[in-house]
XYZ file of C-alpha atoms in Angstrom:
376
model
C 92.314 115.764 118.082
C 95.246 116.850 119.944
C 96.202 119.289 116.754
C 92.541 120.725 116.662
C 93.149 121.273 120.260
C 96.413 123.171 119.763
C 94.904 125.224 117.202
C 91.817 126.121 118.833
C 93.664 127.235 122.009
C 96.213 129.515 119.786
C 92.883 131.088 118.004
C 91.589 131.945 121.382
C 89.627 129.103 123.263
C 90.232 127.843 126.532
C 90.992 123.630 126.211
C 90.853 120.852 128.225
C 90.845 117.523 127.292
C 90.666 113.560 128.542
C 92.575 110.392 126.481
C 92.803 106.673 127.727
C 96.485 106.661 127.543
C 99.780 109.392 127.401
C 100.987 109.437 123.463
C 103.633 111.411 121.940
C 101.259 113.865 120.654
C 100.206 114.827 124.076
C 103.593 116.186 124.665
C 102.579 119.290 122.274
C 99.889 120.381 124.828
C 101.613 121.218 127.515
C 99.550 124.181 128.573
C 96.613 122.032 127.743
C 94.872 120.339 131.120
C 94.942 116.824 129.810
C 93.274 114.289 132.174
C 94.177 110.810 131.459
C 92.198 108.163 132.738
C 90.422 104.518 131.792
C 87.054 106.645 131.652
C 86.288 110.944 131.136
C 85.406 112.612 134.596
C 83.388 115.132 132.201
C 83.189 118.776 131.563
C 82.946 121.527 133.525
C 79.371 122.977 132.891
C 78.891 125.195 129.848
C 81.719 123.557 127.474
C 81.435 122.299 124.821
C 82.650 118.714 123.945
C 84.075 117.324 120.724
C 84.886 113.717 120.695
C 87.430 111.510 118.383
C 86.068 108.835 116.000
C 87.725 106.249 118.307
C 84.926 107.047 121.393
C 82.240 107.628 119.423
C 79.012 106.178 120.828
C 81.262 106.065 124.065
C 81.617 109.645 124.934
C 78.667 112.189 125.015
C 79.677 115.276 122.653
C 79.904 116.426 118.913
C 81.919 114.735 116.542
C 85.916 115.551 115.559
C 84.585 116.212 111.971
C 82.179 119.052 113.488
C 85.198 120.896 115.183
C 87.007 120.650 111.935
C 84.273 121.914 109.863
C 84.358 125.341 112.643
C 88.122 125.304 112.346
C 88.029 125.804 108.444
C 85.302 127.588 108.160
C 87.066 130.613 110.828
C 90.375 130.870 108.378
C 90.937 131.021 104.624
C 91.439 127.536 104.168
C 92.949 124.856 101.241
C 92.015 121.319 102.244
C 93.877 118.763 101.142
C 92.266 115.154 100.346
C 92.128 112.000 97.858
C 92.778 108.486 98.509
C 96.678 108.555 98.225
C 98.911 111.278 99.110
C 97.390 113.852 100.761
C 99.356 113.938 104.178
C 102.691 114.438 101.897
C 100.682 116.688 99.958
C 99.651 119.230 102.712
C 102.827 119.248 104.424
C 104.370 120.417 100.762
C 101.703 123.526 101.168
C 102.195 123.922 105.220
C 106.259 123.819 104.016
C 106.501 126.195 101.167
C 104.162 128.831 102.897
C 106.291 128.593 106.207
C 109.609 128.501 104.268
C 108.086 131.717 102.230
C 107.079 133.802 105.669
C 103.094 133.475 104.643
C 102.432 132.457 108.393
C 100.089 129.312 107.571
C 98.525 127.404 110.453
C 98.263 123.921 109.428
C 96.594 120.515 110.310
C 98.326 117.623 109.065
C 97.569 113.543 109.554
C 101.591 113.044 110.664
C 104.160 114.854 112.288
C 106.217 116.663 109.471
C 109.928 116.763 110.942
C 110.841 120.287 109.150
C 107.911 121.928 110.372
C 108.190 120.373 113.968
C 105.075 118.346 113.942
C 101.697 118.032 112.714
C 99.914 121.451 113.848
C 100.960 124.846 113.407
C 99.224 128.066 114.524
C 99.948 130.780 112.151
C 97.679 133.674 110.808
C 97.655 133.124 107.574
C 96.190 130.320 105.468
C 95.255 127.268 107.201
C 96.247 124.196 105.578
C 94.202 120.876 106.651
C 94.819 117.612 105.869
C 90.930 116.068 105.064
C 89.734 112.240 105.291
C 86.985 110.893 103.059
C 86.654 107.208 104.863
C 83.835 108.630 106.845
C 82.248 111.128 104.501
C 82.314 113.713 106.685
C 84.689 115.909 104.247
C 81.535 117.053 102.423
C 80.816 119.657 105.307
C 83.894 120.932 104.810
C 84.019 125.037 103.207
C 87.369 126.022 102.298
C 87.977 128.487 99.639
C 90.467 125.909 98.015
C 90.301 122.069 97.496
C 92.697 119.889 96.557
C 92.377 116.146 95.253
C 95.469 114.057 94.486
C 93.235 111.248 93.430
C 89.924 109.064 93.641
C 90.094 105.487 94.848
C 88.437 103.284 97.017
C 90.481 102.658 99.587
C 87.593 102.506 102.835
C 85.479 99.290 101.788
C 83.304 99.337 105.263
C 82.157 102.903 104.262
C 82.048 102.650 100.018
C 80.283 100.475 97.661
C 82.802 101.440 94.803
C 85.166 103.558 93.412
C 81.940 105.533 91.547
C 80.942 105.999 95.352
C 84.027 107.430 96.484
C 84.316 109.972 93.113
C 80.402 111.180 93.583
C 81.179 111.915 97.432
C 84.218 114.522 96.159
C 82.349 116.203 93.126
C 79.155 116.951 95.460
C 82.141 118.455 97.906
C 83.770 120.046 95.053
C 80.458 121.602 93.695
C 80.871 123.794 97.186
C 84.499 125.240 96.879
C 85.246 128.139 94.368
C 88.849 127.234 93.438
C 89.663 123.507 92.957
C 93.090 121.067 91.833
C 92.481 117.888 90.351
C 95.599 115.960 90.784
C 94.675 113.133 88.532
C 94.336 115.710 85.906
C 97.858 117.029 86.548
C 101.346 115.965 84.815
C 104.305 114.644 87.096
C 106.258 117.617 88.335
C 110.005 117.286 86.587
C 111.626 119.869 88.776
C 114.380 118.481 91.764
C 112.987 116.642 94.845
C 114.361 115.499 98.112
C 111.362 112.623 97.885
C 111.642 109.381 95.931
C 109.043 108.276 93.569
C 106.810 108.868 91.119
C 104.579 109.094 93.417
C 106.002 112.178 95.276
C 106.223 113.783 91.392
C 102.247 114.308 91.367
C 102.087 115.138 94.978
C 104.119 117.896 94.030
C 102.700 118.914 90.821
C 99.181 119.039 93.156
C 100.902 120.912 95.958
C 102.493 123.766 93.438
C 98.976 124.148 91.460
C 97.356 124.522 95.067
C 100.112 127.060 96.182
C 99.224 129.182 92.665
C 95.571 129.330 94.244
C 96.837 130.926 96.959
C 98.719 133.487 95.396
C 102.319 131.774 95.728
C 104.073 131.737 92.537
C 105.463 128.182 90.360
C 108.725 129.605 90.694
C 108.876 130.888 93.850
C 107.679 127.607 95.359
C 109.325 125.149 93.269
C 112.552 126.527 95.019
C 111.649 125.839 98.633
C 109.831 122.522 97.409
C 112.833 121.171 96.484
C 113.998 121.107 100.296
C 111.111 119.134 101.487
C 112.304 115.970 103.269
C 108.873 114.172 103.650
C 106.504 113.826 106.375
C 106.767 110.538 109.137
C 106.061 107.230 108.180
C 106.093 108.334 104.551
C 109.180 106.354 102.936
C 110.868 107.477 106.141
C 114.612 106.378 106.020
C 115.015 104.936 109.974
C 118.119 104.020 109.784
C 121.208 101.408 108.490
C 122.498 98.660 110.794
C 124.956 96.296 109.475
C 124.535 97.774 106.085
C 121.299 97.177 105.475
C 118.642 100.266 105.318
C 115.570 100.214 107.081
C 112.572 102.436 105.764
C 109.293 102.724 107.589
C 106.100 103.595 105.156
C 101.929 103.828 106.182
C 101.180 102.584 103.121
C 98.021 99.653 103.749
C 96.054 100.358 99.850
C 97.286 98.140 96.907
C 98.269 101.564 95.059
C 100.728 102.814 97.863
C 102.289 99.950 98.328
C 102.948 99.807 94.820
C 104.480 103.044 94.409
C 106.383 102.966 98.120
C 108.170 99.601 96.561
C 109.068 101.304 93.394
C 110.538 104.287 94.715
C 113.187 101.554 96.944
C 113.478 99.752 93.709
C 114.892 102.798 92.005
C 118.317 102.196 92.123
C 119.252 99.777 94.399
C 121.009 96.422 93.688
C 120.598 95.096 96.717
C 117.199 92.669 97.875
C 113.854 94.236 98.813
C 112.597 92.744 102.553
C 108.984 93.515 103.732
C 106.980 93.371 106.616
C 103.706 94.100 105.733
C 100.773 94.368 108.106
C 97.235 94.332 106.580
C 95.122 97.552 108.133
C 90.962 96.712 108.993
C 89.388 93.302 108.313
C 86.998 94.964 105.620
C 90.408 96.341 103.490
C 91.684 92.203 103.652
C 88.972 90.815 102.983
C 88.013 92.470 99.849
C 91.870 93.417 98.577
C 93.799 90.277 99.574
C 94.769 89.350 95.795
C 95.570 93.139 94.727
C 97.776 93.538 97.864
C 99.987 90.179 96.706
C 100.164 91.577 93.475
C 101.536 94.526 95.001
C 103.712 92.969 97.537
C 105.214 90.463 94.336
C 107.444 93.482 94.118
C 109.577 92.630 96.578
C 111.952 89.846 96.969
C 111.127 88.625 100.186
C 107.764 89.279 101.944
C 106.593 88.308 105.393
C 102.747 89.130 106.780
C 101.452 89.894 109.983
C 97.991 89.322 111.229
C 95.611 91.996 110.170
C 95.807 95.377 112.394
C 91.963 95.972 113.327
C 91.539 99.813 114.170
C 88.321 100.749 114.439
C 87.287 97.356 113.225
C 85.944 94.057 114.691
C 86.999 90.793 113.857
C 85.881 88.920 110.626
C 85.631 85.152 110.564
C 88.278 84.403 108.194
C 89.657 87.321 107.820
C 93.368 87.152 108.766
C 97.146 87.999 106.927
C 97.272 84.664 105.851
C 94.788 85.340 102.973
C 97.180 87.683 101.699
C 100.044 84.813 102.040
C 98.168 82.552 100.563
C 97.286 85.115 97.627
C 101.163 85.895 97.237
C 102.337 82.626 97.369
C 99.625 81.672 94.338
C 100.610 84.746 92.210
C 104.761 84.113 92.682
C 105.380 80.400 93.411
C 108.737 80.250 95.225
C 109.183 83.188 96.492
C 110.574 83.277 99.717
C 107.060 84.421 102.325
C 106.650 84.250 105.796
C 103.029 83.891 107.446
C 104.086 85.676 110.998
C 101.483 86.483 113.103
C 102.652 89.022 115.366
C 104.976 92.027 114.433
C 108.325 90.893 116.507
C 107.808 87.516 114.696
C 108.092 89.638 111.562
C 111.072 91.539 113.009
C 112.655 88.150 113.701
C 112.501 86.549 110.548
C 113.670 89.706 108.741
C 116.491 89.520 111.213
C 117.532 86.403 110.177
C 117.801 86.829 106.375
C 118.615 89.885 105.824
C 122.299 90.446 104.593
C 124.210 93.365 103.901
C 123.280 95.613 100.795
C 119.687 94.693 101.594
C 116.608 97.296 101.805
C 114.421 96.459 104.644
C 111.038 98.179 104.982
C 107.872 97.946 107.381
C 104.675 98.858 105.981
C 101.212 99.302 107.264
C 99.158 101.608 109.028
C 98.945 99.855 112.037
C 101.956 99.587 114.913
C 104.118 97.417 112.132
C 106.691 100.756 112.571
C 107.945 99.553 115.827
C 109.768 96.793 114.039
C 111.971 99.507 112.120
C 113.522 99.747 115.455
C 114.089 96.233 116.584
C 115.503 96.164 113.264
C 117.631 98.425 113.750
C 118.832 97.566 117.159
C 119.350 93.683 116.639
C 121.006 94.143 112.853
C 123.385 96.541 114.687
């Protein structure tokens, strides 16, 4: 919210706004009136209110999805979604069309370090970043989509993968120019990004950019200088020679790919910390995220980080422990709870030429930095 609020302000509306607690991305707003406070005093008469999906039901106002859906709809627009990818994705856009003087604005689900964060308020094309776990990308217009890929990765919202893939098309069926990234080959051109992974964000990002009248070889130039967006394979740091990385993967697939982009050439051992993200994503992926996490070499788990989500009886890290330690007998796995436990045991076998990584889309990052600190 506090991106659609710098936007909206730059395109000409007057914001206020109200959070429970100060965050980082308040720090953008700071000629934005931003009360914070346990509960809202309200607003002054004749606004309008928009609330986030996290005070839903709590806060009288229209949803963060409606705002959105003005935003696009006021700006030639390419939105950006799919299961996997699409916050690396967009920032590749928002980055080439900065880097090429085309002005974009842009709306992105993480801070993107070369563009200085995760909203920008230029006049040309508006790139947004759009989210399918709550359907509410179907009343989105822009003139150009792009999908990097169909999965189910939102299990409270999706009966199956079929679910997920007939919510996009009946999107899709509403946008005149549209990129199919699972239709697309691996772009083979240079890339400051590991992985295979990053290859078809970028061959989705370039056939987007041709849509908007940016040539192959004109971007493939300033593409090559994209350094990634936060918490996506994010190098933190090296203490005591070993490398810590920080990554938001939490579905099966990403973790797959974020492991074998720190496999690719590296000697040294492969620590994790993982932290499973909602109780419904657990309960019904346990198995596929040990066969995941079996990449590694050493794997601890945290208790499951529960968003928007209540408790499940049942439902905890250990049943991805227990999953891991069935599908690679002897492999050295750690069943800690909390995230400094996690930090702690890492701490105490890790050993120079190692590759230490947090992963998870909960708070697991913090532990890149107690890593940091007591390795150093």
């Amino acid at each position: 919210m506090s991106a659609y609020a710098l936007l909206a302000r730059a395109w000409g509306a007057e914001v206020r706004g109200w959070d429970r607690v100060q965050t980082p991305y308040l720090e953008q707003l700071d000629a934005i009136d931003i009360e914070i406070s346990d509960e809202p005093s309200g607003p002054p008469e004749g606004w309008e209110s928009f609330v986030s999906t996290a005070f839903a039901g709590r806060v009288p106002g229209k949803t963060r999805a409606e705002l959105l859906a003005e935003l696009v709809s006021l700006r030639d627009s390419i939105v950006v979604a799919g299961a996997h990818g699409k916050t690396t994705t967009s920032g590749m856009i928002a980055f080439c069309l900065e880097r090429l003087g085309r002005d974009p604005a842009w709306l992105i689900g993480a801070d993107v370090p070369q563009l200085g964060g995760n909203a920008g308020t230029g006049a040309g094309w508006l790139v947004v970043e759009g989210d399918e776990s709550d359907r509410t990308i179907a009343e989105l217009r822009p003139r150009v989509a792009v999908v990097t890929n169909v999965d189910l990765d939102h299990h409270s919202t999706f009966g199956s993968r079929a679910e997920v893939a007939e919510l996009f098309e009946r999107w899709l069926a509403n946008v005149p120019a549209v990129v199919r990234g699972d239709e697309l080959a691996p772009y083979d051109g240079p890339l400051a990004v590991a992985g295979e992974h990053n290859r078809r964000n970028a061959a989705a990002a370039l056939a987007g950019l041709e849509l908007v009248g940016v040539s192959r070889e004109e971007a493939a130039d300033v593409l090559a200088e994209f350094r990634g967006a936060a918490r996506r394979l994010e190098h933190r740091g090296e203490a005591g020679s070993v490398d810590v990385y920080d990554d938001y993967a939490h579905h099966p697939a990403e973790i797959a790919a974020t492991l074998a982009a720190l496999r690719n050439g590296s000697g040294g051992r492969l620590l994790v910390l993982f932290q499973p993200h909602l109780y419904s994503r657990t309960r019904h992926l346990a198995r596929e995220l040990a066969d995941a996490l079996a990449a590694a070499d050493v794997v601890a788990v945290t208790d499951v980080y529960p968003a928007r989500e209540e408790p499940v009886k049942g439902v905890t890290g250990k049943l991805v422990v227990d999953a891991l330690a069935e599908r690679r007998p002897g492999m050295l796995i750690a069943w800690t709870p909390s995230v400094d436990e996690g930090a702690r045991f890492l701490v105490g076998i890790a050993r120079a030429g190692d590759r230490a990584v947090t992963i998870g889309a909960g708070d697991v990052d913090r532990a890149a930095g107690a890593l940091l600190g007591t390795l150093g």
